Short mmCIF file of N, CA and C in Angstrom, two decimals:
data_model
loop_
_atom_site.label_atom_id
_atom_site.label_comp_id
_atom_site.label_asym_id
_atom_site.label_seq_id
_atom_site.Cartn_x
_atom_site.Cartn_y
_atom_site.Cartn_z
N MET Q 18 122.06 -185.74 -222.86
CA MET Q 18 122.96 -186.89 -222.93
C MET Q 18 124.13 -186.65 -222.00
N GLY Q 19 124.22 -187.49 -220.99
CA GLY Q 19 125.28 -187.34 -220.01
C GLY Q 19 126.48 -188.21 -220.31
N MET Q 20 127.35 -188.25 -219.34
CA MET Q 20 128.55 -189.05 -219.45
C MET Q 20 128.19 -190.54 -219.47
N VAL Q 21 128.92 -191.29 -220.26
CA VAL Q 21 128.67 -192.73 -220.38
C VAL Q 21 129.65 -193.47 -219.48
N PHE Q 22 129.10 -194.37 -218.68
CA PHE Q 22 129.90 -195.18 -217.77
C PHE Q 22 129.92 -196.62 -218.26
N LEU Q 23 131.06 -197.28 -218.07
CA LEU Q 23 131.20 -198.68 -218.43
C LEU Q 23 131.20 -199.53 -217.18
N ARG Q 24 130.54 -200.69 -217.28
CA ARG Q 24 130.62 -201.64 -216.16
C ARG Q 24 130.68 -203.05 -216.73
N ARG Q 25 131.45 -203.85 -216.05
CA ARG Q 25 131.68 -205.23 -216.45
C ARG Q 25 130.66 -206.11 -215.74
N LEU Q 26 130.16 -207.11 -216.48
CA LEU Q 26 129.19 -208.05 -215.90
C LEU Q 26 129.78 -209.45 -215.85
N SER Q 27 129.41 -210.17 -214.81
CA SER Q 27 129.77 -211.59 -214.72
C SER Q 27 128.88 -212.39 -215.68
N ARG Q 28 129.18 -213.64 -215.85
CA ARG Q 28 128.33 -214.50 -216.69
C ARG Q 28 126.90 -214.52 -216.17
N TRP Q 29 126.75 -214.68 -214.86
CA TRP Q 29 125.41 -214.73 -214.27
C TRP Q 29 124.67 -213.42 -214.49
N GLN Q 30 125.35 -212.29 -214.31
CA GLN Q 30 124.72 -211.00 -214.53
C GLN Q 30 124.33 -210.82 -216.00
N ALA Q 31 125.19 -211.28 -216.90
CA ALA Q 31 124.88 -211.19 -218.34
C ALA Q 31 123.61 -211.98 -218.65
N GLU Q 32 123.51 -213.17 -218.10
CA GLU Q 32 122.30 -213.97 -218.33
C GLU Q 32 121.07 -213.31 -217.72
N SER Q 33 121.22 -212.72 -216.55
CA SER Q 33 120.06 -212.10 -215.90
C SER Q 33 119.65 -210.80 -216.60
N GLN Q 34 120.53 -210.18 -217.36
CA GLN Q 34 120.20 -208.95 -218.07
C GLN Q 34 120.06 -209.18 -219.58
N ARG Q 35 119.81 -210.41 -219.95
CA ARG Q 35 119.73 -210.75 -221.38
C ARG Q 35 118.66 -209.97 -222.13
N GLU Q 36 117.54 -209.67 -221.49
CA GLU Q 36 116.48 -208.92 -222.15
C GLU Q 36 116.94 -207.50 -222.49
N GLN Q 37 117.63 -206.85 -221.55
CA GLN Q 37 118.12 -205.51 -221.80
C GLN Q 37 119.22 -205.51 -222.87
N ILE Q 38 120.06 -206.53 -222.86
CA ILE Q 38 121.11 -206.65 -223.88
C ILE Q 38 120.47 -206.89 -225.24
N ALA Q 39 119.39 -207.67 -225.28
CA ALA Q 39 118.66 -207.89 -226.53
C ALA Q 39 118.04 -206.59 -227.04
N ASP Q 40 117.59 -205.73 -226.13
CA ASP Q 40 117.07 -204.42 -226.54
C ASP Q 40 118.14 -203.61 -227.25
N ILE Q 41 119.35 -203.62 -226.70
CA ILE Q 41 120.46 -202.91 -227.32
C ILE Q 41 120.76 -203.51 -228.69
N HIS Q 42 120.77 -204.84 -228.77
CA HIS Q 42 121.02 -205.52 -230.03
C HIS Q 42 120.01 -205.10 -231.10
N ASN Q 43 118.74 -205.15 -230.76
CA ASN Q 43 117.69 -204.78 -231.72
C ASN Q 43 117.83 -203.34 -232.18
N ALA Q 44 118.05 -202.42 -231.26
CA ALA Q 44 118.20 -201.01 -231.61
C ALA Q 44 119.45 -200.77 -232.45
N SER Q 45 120.53 -201.46 -232.13
CA SER Q 45 121.81 -201.25 -232.81
C SER Q 45 121.81 -201.77 -234.23
N TYR Q 46 121.15 -202.90 -234.45
CA TYR Q 46 121.21 -203.54 -235.77
C TYR Q 46 120.00 -203.29 -236.65
N ARG Q 47 119.04 -202.58 -236.16
CA ARG Q 47 117.80 -202.38 -236.91
C ARG Q 47 118.05 -201.93 -238.35
N ASP Q 48 118.92 -200.97 -238.57
CA ASP Q 48 119.19 -200.46 -239.92
C ASP Q 48 120.67 -200.56 -240.28
N ALA Q 49 121.39 -201.49 -239.69
CA ALA Q 49 122.84 -201.55 -239.87
C ALA Q 49 123.26 -202.01 -241.27
N TYR Q 50 122.56 -202.94 -241.84
CA TYR Q 50 122.93 -203.46 -243.16
C TYR Q 50 121.72 -204.11 -243.78
N GLY Q 51 121.87 -204.55 -245.02
CA GLY Q 51 120.74 -205.05 -245.79
C GLY Q 51 119.97 -206.20 -245.19
N GLU Q 52 120.64 -207.09 -244.47
CA GLU Q 52 119.95 -208.25 -243.90
C GLU Q 52 119.33 -207.89 -242.55
N ALA Q 53 118.26 -208.56 -242.23
CA ALA Q 53 117.63 -208.35 -240.93
C ALA Q 53 118.51 -208.95 -239.83
N PRO Q 54 118.58 -208.29 -238.67
CA PRO Q 54 119.36 -208.87 -237.57
C PRO Q 54 118.69 -210.13 -237.04
N LEU Q 55 119.40 -210.82 -236.19
CA LEU Q 55 118.81 -212.00 -235.55
C LEU Q 55 117.51 -211.61 -234.87
N GLU Q 56 116.55 -212.50 -234.93
CA GLU Q 56 115.33 -212.29 -234.17
C GLU Q 56 115.70 -212.24 -232.68
N ARG Q 57 114.93 -211.52 -231.91
CA ARG Q 57 115.22 -211.31 -230.50
C ARG Q 57 115.49 -212.61 -229.75
N GLN Q 58 114.60 -213.59 -229.88
CA GLN Q 58 114.79 -214.85 -229.15
C GLN Q 58 116.00 -215.63 -229.66
N ASP Q 59 116.32 -215.52 -230.95
CA ASP Q 59 117.52 -216.17 -231.49
C ASP Q 59 118.78 -215.53 -230.90
N PHE Q 60 118.77 -214.21 -230.80
CA PHE Q 60 119.90 -213.51 -230.20
C PHE Q 60 120.07 -213.94 -228.74
N ILE Q 61 118.98 -213.95 -227.98
CA ILE Q 61 119.04 -214.33 -226.56
C ILE Q 61 119.54 -215.77 -226.43
N ARG Q 62 119.05 -216.64 -227.28
CA ARG Q 62 119.48 -218.05 -227.24
C ARG Q 62 120.98 -218.14 -227.50
N ARG Q 63 121.48 -217.42 -228.54
CA ARG Q 63 122.91 -217.47 -228.84
C ARG Q 63 123.72 -216.90 -227.67
N LEU Q 64 123.25 -215.79 -227.10
CA LEU Q 64 123.95 -215.17 -225.98
C LEU Q 64 124.06 -216.13 -224.80
N THR Q 65 122.93 -216.72 -224.38
CA THR Q 65 122.92 -217.53 -223.16
C THR Q 65 123.39 -218.96 -223.37
N ASP Q 66 123.09 -219.55 -224.52
CA ASP Q 66 123.46 -220.95 -224.74
C ASP Q 66 124.85 -221.12 -225.33
N HIS Q 67 125.37 -220.09 -225.98
CA HIS Q 67 126.68 -220.22 -226.63
C HIS Q 67 127.69 -219.23 -226.07
N ASP Q 68 127.45 -217.95 -226.28
CA ASP Q 68 128.46 -216.94 -225.98
C ASP Q 68 128.85 -216.89 -224.51
N VAL Q 69 127.88 -216.80 -223.61
CA VAL Q 69 128.17 -216.72 -222.18
C VAL Q 69 128.90 -217.97 -221.70
N GLN Q 70 128.72 -219.08 -222.38
CA GLN Q 70 129.33 -220.35 -221.96
C GLN Q 70 130.80 -220.47 -222.35
N GLN Q 71 131.28 -219.56 -223.20
CA GLN Q 71 132.66 -219.63 -223.67
C GLN Q 71 133.63 -219.30 -222.54
N GLU Q 72 134.76 -220.00 -222.55
CA GLU Q 72 135.80 -219.73 -221.57
C GLU Q 72 136.30 -218.30 -221.76
N ASP Q 73 136.61 -217.63 -220.68
CA ASP Q 73 137.11 -216.25 -220.70
C ASP Q 73 136.10 -215.27 -221.29
N PHE Q 74 134.81 -215.57 -221.18
CA PHE Q 74 133.76 -214.64 -221.62
C PHE Q 74 133.90 -213.34 -220.83
N ASP Q 75 133.78 -212.21 -221.51
CA ASP Q 75 133.86 -210.91 -220.86
C ASP Q 75 132.83 -209.99 -221.51
N LEU Q 76 132.08 -209.24 -220.68
CA LEU Q 76 131.02 -208.38 -221.20
C LEU Q 76 131.07 -207.03 -220.49
N LEU Q 77 130.90 -205.97 -221.28
CA LEU Q 77 130.81 -204.61 -220.77
C LEU Q 77 129.48 -204.01 -221.19
N LEU Q 78 128.88 -203.24 -220.30
CA LEU Q 78 127.71 -202.45 -220.64
C LEU Q 78 128.07 -200.98 -220.53
N ALA Q 79 127.51 -200.18 -221.42
CA ALA Q 79 127.68 -198.73 -221.37
C ALA Q 79 126.33 -198.13 -221.02
N SER Q 80 126.32 -197.20 -220.07
CA SER Q 80 125.05 -196.58 -219.66
C SER Q 80 125.26 -195.12 -219.31
N ASP Q 81 124.10 -194.39 -219.32
CA ASP Q 81 124.17 -192.93 -219.05
C ASP Q 81 123.02 -192.37 -218.22
N PRO Q 82 122.26 -192.93 -217.39
CA PRO Q 82 122.23 -194.25 -216.80
C PRO Q 82 121.49 -195.30 -217.63
N ALA Q 83 120.69 -194.93 -218.63
CA ALA Q 83 120.05 -195.94 -219.47
C ALA Q 83 121.13 -196.67 -220.28
N LEU Q 84 120.87 -197.93 -220.59
CA LEU Q 84 121.84 -198.69 -221.39
C LEU Q 84 121.91 -198.11 -222.80
N VAL Q 85 123.14 -197.88 -223.27
CA VAL Q 85 123.36 -197.33 -224.61
C VAL Q 85 124.25 -198.22 -225.46
N GLY Q 86 124.89 -199.24 -224.84
CA GLY Q 86 125.76 -200.11 -225.62
C GLY Q 86 126.19 -201.33 -224.83
N ALA Q 87 126.71 -202.30 -225.57
CA ALA Q 87 127.24 -203.52 -224.97
C ALA Q 87 128.35 -204.05 -225.86
N ALA Q 88 129.33 -204.66 -225.24
CA ALA Q 88 130.41 -205.31 -225.98
C ALA Q 88 130.79 -206.56 -225.23
N TYR Q 89 130.99 -207.64 -225.98
CA TYR Q 89 131.46 -208.85 -225.33
C TYR Q 89 132.23 -209.72 -226.29
N GLY Q 90 133.02 -210.59 -225.68
CA GLY Q 90 133.82 -211.52 -226.47
C GLY Q 90 134.44 -212.56 -225.58
N TYR Q 91 135.34 -213.34 -226.17
CA TYR Q 91 135.96 -214.44 -225.44
C TYR Q 91 137.15 -214.97 -226.23
N ARG Q 92 138.04 -215.64 -225.51
CA ARG Q 92 139.17 -216.31 -226.16
C ARG Q 92 138.65 -217.58 -226.82
N VAL Q 93 139.28 -217.94 -227.93
CA VAL Q 93 138.92 -219.20 -228.58
C VAL Q 93 140.16 -220.06 -228.74
N GLU Q 94 139.96 -221.34 -228.62
CA GLU Q 94 141.03 -222.32 -228.82
C GLU Q 94 140.75 -223.10 -230.08
N ARG Q 95 141.79 -223.66 -230.63
CA ARG Q 95 141.68 -224.42 -231.88
C ARG Q 95 140.65 -225.55 -231.77
N ASP Q 96 140.56 -226.19 -230.64
CA ASP Q 96 139.65 -227.32 -230.49
C ASP Q 96 138.27 -226.92 -229.96
N SER Q 97 138.01 -225.64 -229.85
CA SER Q 97 136.74 -225.20 -229.26
C SER Q 97 135.58 -225.37 -230.23
N ALA Q 98 134.39 -225.36 -229.67
CA ALA Q 98 133.17 -225.45 -230.48
C ALA Q 98 133.07 -224.27 -231.44
N TRP Q 99 133.63 -223.12 -231.05
CA TRP Q 99 133.57 -221.94 -231.92
C TRP Q 99 134.24 -222.22 -233.26
N TRP Q 100 135.43 -222.81 -233.25
CA TRP Q 100 136.13 -223.12 -234.51
C TRP Q 100 135.37 -224.14 -235.33
N GLN Q 101 134.70 -225.07 -234.66
CA GLN Q 101 134.00 -226.13 -235.38
C GLN Q 101 132.86 -225.59 -236.23
N GLU Q 102 132.43 -224.35 -235.96
CA GLU Q 102 131.34 -223.74 -236.73
C GLU Q 102 131.78 -223.31 -238.12
N PHE Q 103 133.10 -223.29 -238.38
CA PHE Q 103 133.60 -222.69 -239.62
C PHE Q 103 134.39 -223.68 -240.47
N GLU Q 104 134.34 -223.42 -241.76
CA GLU Q 104 135.15 -224.16 -242.73
C GLU Q 104 136.33 -223.29 -243.12
N ASP Q 105 137.44 -223.88 -243.51
CA ASP Q 105 138.59 -223.18 -244.09
C ASP Q 105 139.09 -222.02 -243.23
N VAL Q 106 139.47 -222.31 -241.99
CA VAL Q 106 140.05 -221.30 -241.12
C VAL Q 106 141.46 -220.99 -241.60
N PRO Q 107 141.82 -219.70 -241.78
CA PRO Q 107 143.18 -219.37 -242.20
C PRO Q 107 144.22 -219.96 -241.26
N VAL Q 108 145.29 -220.50 -241.82
CA VAL Q 108 146.31 -221.22 -241.06
C VAL Q 108 146.92 -220.37 -239.95
N GLU Q 109 147.27 -219.11 -240.27
CA GLU Q 109 147.92 -218.27 -239.26
C GLU Q 109 147.01 -218.01 -238.06
N ILE Q 110 145.73 -217.87 -238.28
CA ILE Q 110 144.79 -217.67 -237.17
C ILE Q 110 144.61 -218.97 -236.39
N ASP Q 111 144.53 -220.08 -237.10
CA ASP Q 111 144.39 -221.38 -236.47
C ASP Q 111 145.59 -221.67 -235.56
N GLU Q 112 146.79 -221.32 -236.00
CA GLU Q 112 147.99 -221.56 -235.18
C GLU Q 112 147.97 -220.73 -233.90
N LEU Q 113 147.58 -219.47 -234.01
CA LEU Q 113 147.49 -218.63 -232.81
C LEU Q 113 146.43 -219.15 -231.85
N ALA Q 114 145.35 -219.70 -232.39
CA ALA Q 114 144.30 -220.26 -231.54
C ALA Q 114 144.82 -221.46 -230.76
N GLY Q 115 145.78 -222.16 -231.32
CA GLY Q 115 146.38 -223.29 -230.63
C GLY Q 115 147.07 -222.89 -229.34
N SER Q 116 147.51 -221.64 -229.25
CA SER Q 116 148.17 -221.16 -228.03
C SER Q 116 147.29 -220.16 -227.26
N ARG Q 117 145.99 -220.18 -227.52
CA ARG Q 117 145.01 -219.34 -226.82
C ARG Q 117 145.32 -217.85 -226.95
N GLN Q 118 145.76 -217.43 -228.13
CA GLN Q 118 146.11 -216.03 -228.35
C GLN Q 118 145.11 -215.30 -229.24
N VAL Q 119 143.91 -215.87 -229.42
CA VAL Q 119 142.89 -215.24 -230.26
C VAL Q 119 141.68 -214.91 -229.40
N PHE Q 120 141.28 -213.64 -229.47
CA PHE Q 120 140.10 -213.17 -228.76
C PHE Q 120 139.09 -212.73 -229.81
N VAL Q 121 137.87 -213.23 -229.70
CA VAL Q 121 136.81 -212.88 -230.65
C VAL Q 121 135.91 -211.83 -230.01
N VAL Q 122 135.77 -210.72 -230.69
CA VAL Q 122 134.80 -209.70 -230.29
C VAL Q 122 133.47 -210.17 -230.88
N ALA Q 123 132.66 -210.81 -230.05
CA ALA Q 123 131.42 -211.41 -230.54
C ALA Q 123 130.35 -210.37 -230.85
N GLU Q 124 130.28 -209.32 -230.05
CA GLU Q 124 129.32 -208.23 -230.27
C GLU Q 124 129.91 -206.92 -229.79
N LEU Q 125 129.64 -205.88 -230.56
CA LEU Q 125 129.98 -204.51 -230.20
C LEU Q 125 128.81 -203.67 -230.69
N MET Q 126 127.97 -203.22 -229.76
CA MET Q 126 126.70 -202.58 -230.14
C MET Q 126 126.52 -201.26 -229.40
N VAL Q 127 126.13 -200.24 -230.16
CA VAL Q 127 125.80 -198.94 -229.58
C VAL Q 127 124.52 -198.47 -230.26
N ILE Q 128 123.58 -197.99 -229.46
CA ILE Q 128 122.33 -197.52 -230.06
C ILE Q 128 122.65 -196.34 -230.99
N PRO Q 129 121.93 -196.21 -232.08
CA PRO Q 129 122.25 -195.18 -233.09
C PRO Q 129 122.36 -193.76 -232.54
N SER Q 130 121.53 -193.37 -231.60
CA SER Q 130 121.56 -191.99 -231.10
C SER Q 130 122.84 -191.67 -230.31
N ARG Q 131 123.61 -192.69 -229.93
CA ARG Q 131 124.84 -192.48 -229.15
C ARG Q 131 126.09 -192.82 -229.94
N ARG Q 132 125.96 -193.09 -231.22
CA ARG Q 132 127.14 -193.36 -232.05
C ARG Q 132 127.92 -192.06 -232.26
N ARG Q 133 129.15 -192.22 -232.63
CA ARG Q 133 130.08 -191.09 -232.87
C ARG Q 133 130.38 -190.31 -231.60
N GLU Q 134 130.25 -190.98 -230.47
CA GLU Q 134 130.60 -190.37 -229.18
C GLU Q 134 131.70 -191.17 -228.49
N ARG Q 135 132.36 -192.03 -229.23
CA ARG Q 135 133.47 -192.87 -228.75
C ARG Q 135 133.03 -193.94 -227.75
N VAL Q 136 131.75 -194.22 -227.66
CA VAL Q 136 131.27 -195.26 -226.75
C VAL Q 136 131.81 -196.62 -227.19
N ALA Q 137 131.67 -196.95 -228.47
CA ALA Q 137 132.15 -198.24 -228.97
C ALA Q 137 133.66 -198.37 -228.83
N SER Q 138 134.40 -197.32 -229.16
CA SER Q 138 135.85 -197.41 -229.06
C SER Q 138 136.30 -197.57 -227.62
N ARG Q 139 135.62 -196.92 -226.67
CA ARG Q 139 135.95 -197.10 -225.26
C ARG Q 139 135.68 -198.53 -224.81
N MET Q 140 134.51 -199.07 -225.20
CA MET Q 140 134.19 -200.45 -224.81
C MET Q 140 135.20 -201.42 -225.41
N LEU Q 141 135.51 -201.26 -226.69
CA LEU Q 141 136.44 -202.16 -227.36
C LEU Q 141 137.82 -202.10 -226.72
N SER Q 142 138.29 -200.90 -226.46
CA SER Q 142 139.61 -200.73 -225.84
C SER Q 142 139.67 -201.41 -224.47
N ASP Q 143 138.64 -201.22 -223.67
CA ASP Q 143 138.60 -201.82 -222.33
C ASP Q 143 138.50 -203.34 -222.41
N LEU Q 144 137.70 -203.83 -223.32
CA LEU Q 144 137.54 -205.27 -223.50
C LEU Q 144 138.87 -205.92 -223.88
N LEU Q 145 139.58 -205.33 -224.84
CA LEU Q 145 140.85 -205.90 -225.30
C LEU Q 145 141.97 -205.70 -224.29
N ALA Q 146 141.96 -204.62 -223.54
CA ALA Q 146 142.99 -204.39 -222.53
C ALA Q 146 142.96 -205.48 -221.46
N ARG Q 147 141.77 -205.89 -221.11
CA ARG Q 147 141.64 -206.94 -220.09
C ARG Q 147 142.01 -208.31 -220.65
N ALA Q 148 141.65 -208.57 -221.90
CA ALA Q 148 141.90 -209.88 -222.50
C ALA Q 148 143.35 -210.07 -222.92
N THR Q 149 144.04 -209.01 -223.27
CA THR Q 149 145.42 -209.01 -223.76
C THR Q 149 145.72 -210.11 -224.78
N PRO Q 150 144.95 -210.20 -225.85
CA PRO Q 150 145.23 -211.23 -226.86
C PRO Q 150 146.35 -210.78 -227.80
N GLN Q 151 146.96 -211.74 -228.46
CA GLN Q 151 147.92 -211.39 -229.51
C GLN Q 151 147.15 -210.91 -230.74
N VAL Q 152 146.02 -211.56 -231.01
CA VAL Q 152 145.17 -211.17 -232.13
C VAL Q 152 143.73 -211.10 -231.66
N ALA Q 153 143.04 -210.06 -232.09
CA ALA Q 153 141.60 -209.95 -231.84
C ALA Q 153 140.90 -210.01 -233.19
N LEU Q 154 139.78 -210.74 -233.22
CA LEU Q 154 139.00 -210.89 -234.45
C LEU Q 154 137.59 -210.37 -234.23
N ALA Q 155 137.03 -209.87 -235.31
CA ALA Q 155 135.61 -209.52 -235.35
C ALA Q 155 135.06 -210.05 -236.66
N LEU Q 156 133.91 -210.69 -236.61
CA LEU Q 156 133.27 -211.21 -237.82
C LEU Q 156 132.14 -210.27 -238.20
N LEU Q 157 132.22 -209.74 -239.41
CA LEU Q 157 131.23 -208.77 -239.88
C LEU Q 157 130.43 -209.33 -241.04
N GLU Q 158 129.19 -208.94 -241.08
CA GLU Q 158 128.38 -209.26 -242.25
C GLU Q 158 128.94 -208.48 -243.43
N PRO Q 159 129.04 -209.08 -244.60
CA PRO Q 159 129.62 -208.38 -245.75
C PRO Q 159 128.96 -207.04 -246.07
N GLY Q 160 127.70 -206.86 -245.80
CA GLY Q 160 127.03 -205.60 -246.11
C GLY Q 160 126.99 -204.59 -244.98
N ASP Q 161 127.63 -204.86 -243.86
CA ASP Q 161 127.54 -203.99 -242.69
C ASP Q 161 128.55 -202.85 -242.79
N THR Q 162 128.19 -201.80 -243.52
CA THR Q 162 129.11 -200.68 -243.74
C THR Q 162 129.35 -199.88 -242.46
N VAL Q 163 128.39 -199.83 -241.56
CA VAL Q 163 128.58 -199.11 -240.30
C VAL Q 163 129.72 -199.76 -239.51
N ALA Q 164 129.67 -201.07 -239.35
CA ALA Q 164 130.72 -201.77 -238.61
C ALA Q 164 132.05 -201.69 -239.35
N ARG Q 165 132.03 -201.89 -240.64
CA ARG Q 165 133.27 -201.84 -241.42
C ARG Q 165 133.96 -200.48 -241.26
N THR Q 166 133.19 -199.40 -241.36
CA THR Q 166 133.74 -198.05 -241.21
C THR Q 166 134.34 -197.86 -239.82
N ALA Q 167 133.65 -198.35 -238.80
CA ALA Q 167 134.15 -198.22 -237.43
C ALA Q 167 135.47 -198.98 -237.26
N TYR Q 168 135.50 -200.25 -237.67
CA TYR Q 168 136.73 -201.04 -237.51
C TYR Q 168 137.89 -200.45 -238.31
N GLN Q 169 137.62 -199.93 -239.49
CA GLN Q 169 138.67 -199.27 -240.26
C GLN Q 169 139.22 -198.06 -239.50
N SER Q 170 138.33 -197.29 -238.87
CA SER Q 170 138.78 -196.11 -238.14
C SER Q 170 139.64 -196.48 -236.93
N TRP Q 171 139.50 -197.71 -236.44
CA TRP Q 171 140.30 -198.18 -235.31
C TRP Q 171 141.54 -198.93 -235.77
N ASN Q 172 141.84 -198.84 -237.06
CA ASN Q 172 143.03 -199.47 -237.66
C ASN Q 172 143.01 -200.99 -237.66
N TRP Q 173 141.83 -201.57 -237.66
CA TRP Q 173 141.70 -203.00 -237.88
C TRP Q 173 141.78 -203.22 -239.39
N THR Q 174 142.14 -204.43 -239.79
CA THR Q 174 142.22 -204.73 -241.22
C THR Q 174 141.40 -205.96 -241.56
N LYS Q 175 140.86 -205.96 -242.76
CA LYS Q 175 140.14 -207.13 -243.24
C LYS Q 175 141.20 -208.17 -243.59
N THR Q 176 141.10 -209.35 -242.96
CA THR Q 176 142.12 -210.37 -243.14
C THR Q 176 141.59 -211.63 -243.80
N GLY Q 177 140.38 -211.59 -244.30
CA GLY Q 177 139.84 -212.76 -245.00
C GLY Q 177 138.40 -212.97 -244.65
N GLN Q 178 138.02 -214.25 -244.67
CA GLN Q 178 136.64 -214.60 -244.35
C GLN Q 178 136.59 -215.95 -243.68
N LEU Q 179 135.55 -216.16 -242.92
CA LEU Q 179 135.24 -217.46 -242.35
C LEU Q 179 133.86 -217.84 -242.85
N THR Q 180 133.71 -219.09 -243.18
CA THR Q 180 132.43 -219.56 -243.70
C THR Q 180 131.79 -220.49 -242.68
N PRO Q 181 130.72 -220.02 -242.04
CA PRO Q 181 130.00 -220.91 -241.12
C PRO Q 181 129.34 -222.04 -241.92
N HIS Q 182 129.17 -223.20 -241.30
CA HIS Q 182 128.44 -224.28 -241.94
C HIS Q 182 127.01 -223.78 -242.19
N ASP Q 183 126.53 -224.00 -243.39
CA ASP Q 183 125.14 -223.65 -243.74
C ASP Q 183 124.80 -222.17 -243.60
N ALA Q 184 125.77 -221.28 -243.84
CA ALA Q 184 125.49 -219.84 -243.78
C ALA Q 184 126.48 -219.12 -244.70
N PRO Q 185 126.16 -217.90 -245.10
CA PRO Q 185 127.08 -217.13 -245.95
C PRO Q 185 128.36 -216.78 -245.21
N PRO Q 186 129.44 -216.53 -245.93
CA PRO Q 186 130.71 -216.16 -245.29
C PRO Q 186 130.61 -214.85 -244.52
N LYS Q 187 131.46 -214.73 -243.52
CA LYS Q 187 131.59 -213.51 -242.73
C LYS Q 187 132.97 -212.92 -243.01
N GLU Q 188 133.03 -211.59 -243.08
CA GLU Q 188 134.32 -210.92 -243.20
C GLU Q 188 135.04 -211.02 -241.87
N VAL Q 189 136.34 -211.35 -241.90
CA VAL Q 189 137.16 -211.39 -240.70
C VAL Q 189 138.00 -210.12 -240.66
N TRP Q 190 137.82 -209.35 -239.61
CA TRP Q 190 138.63 -208.16 -239.38
C TRP Q 190 139.47 -208.43 -238.15
N SER Q 191 140.71 -207.96 -238.16
CA SER Q 191 141.61 -208.28 -237.05
C SER Q 191 142.53 -207.11 -236.71
N THR Q 192 143.06 -207.21 -235.50
CA THR Q 192 144.08 -206.31 -235.04
C THR Q 192 145.06 -207.13 -234.20
N THR Q 193 146.28 -206.70 -234.20
CA THR Q 193 147.30 -207.41 -233.40
C THR Q 193 147.79 -206.49 -232.29
N ARG Q 194 148.18 -207.09 -231.24
CA ARG Q 194 148.71 -206.35 -230.09
C ARG Q 194 150.17 -206.04 -230.36
N ALA Q 195 150.56 -204.83 -230.08
CA ALA Q 195 151.96 -204.46 -230.26
C ALA Q 195 152.83 -205.25 -229.28
N ALA Q 196 153.94 -205.74 -229.78
CA ALA Q 196 154.83 -206.55 -228.95
C ALA Q 196 155.63 -205.71 -227.98
#
């Protein structure tokens, strides 16, 4: 296991490497929590039809030279399609979204054999440094103890939940940028 390098991809590059990113997704979530991860084609559809299309989309890949992780996210606005997916958005988060100060970490994935090597923390730090949001959010499945443990170790806090239309609630974890 060699040194892990990070590289940023454009929207077009992310779409062209969707199969490899889906491989990372499948490997990362295979045993992450009680529920099965998104099916491969559902993940690819969400990545290309929704996530990559978001304004300020940003994606990092980690490799050694084989791909070992991926992280991506985007800024969200109060009137965006992303907010429309949820019921009962907390007021304080909704207000920050009105001024484009909320960045959503849509995915943070590291293959199991490379966990505990700071790959995820490096990707997350680089992703947020470029985005410079006032608040960053991550939505976690309630049973995902691997993700919960990681976000806790990075001093993120559970700040509530968002309920997607026609789906179970997601835990909202957040961090704020120091002023």
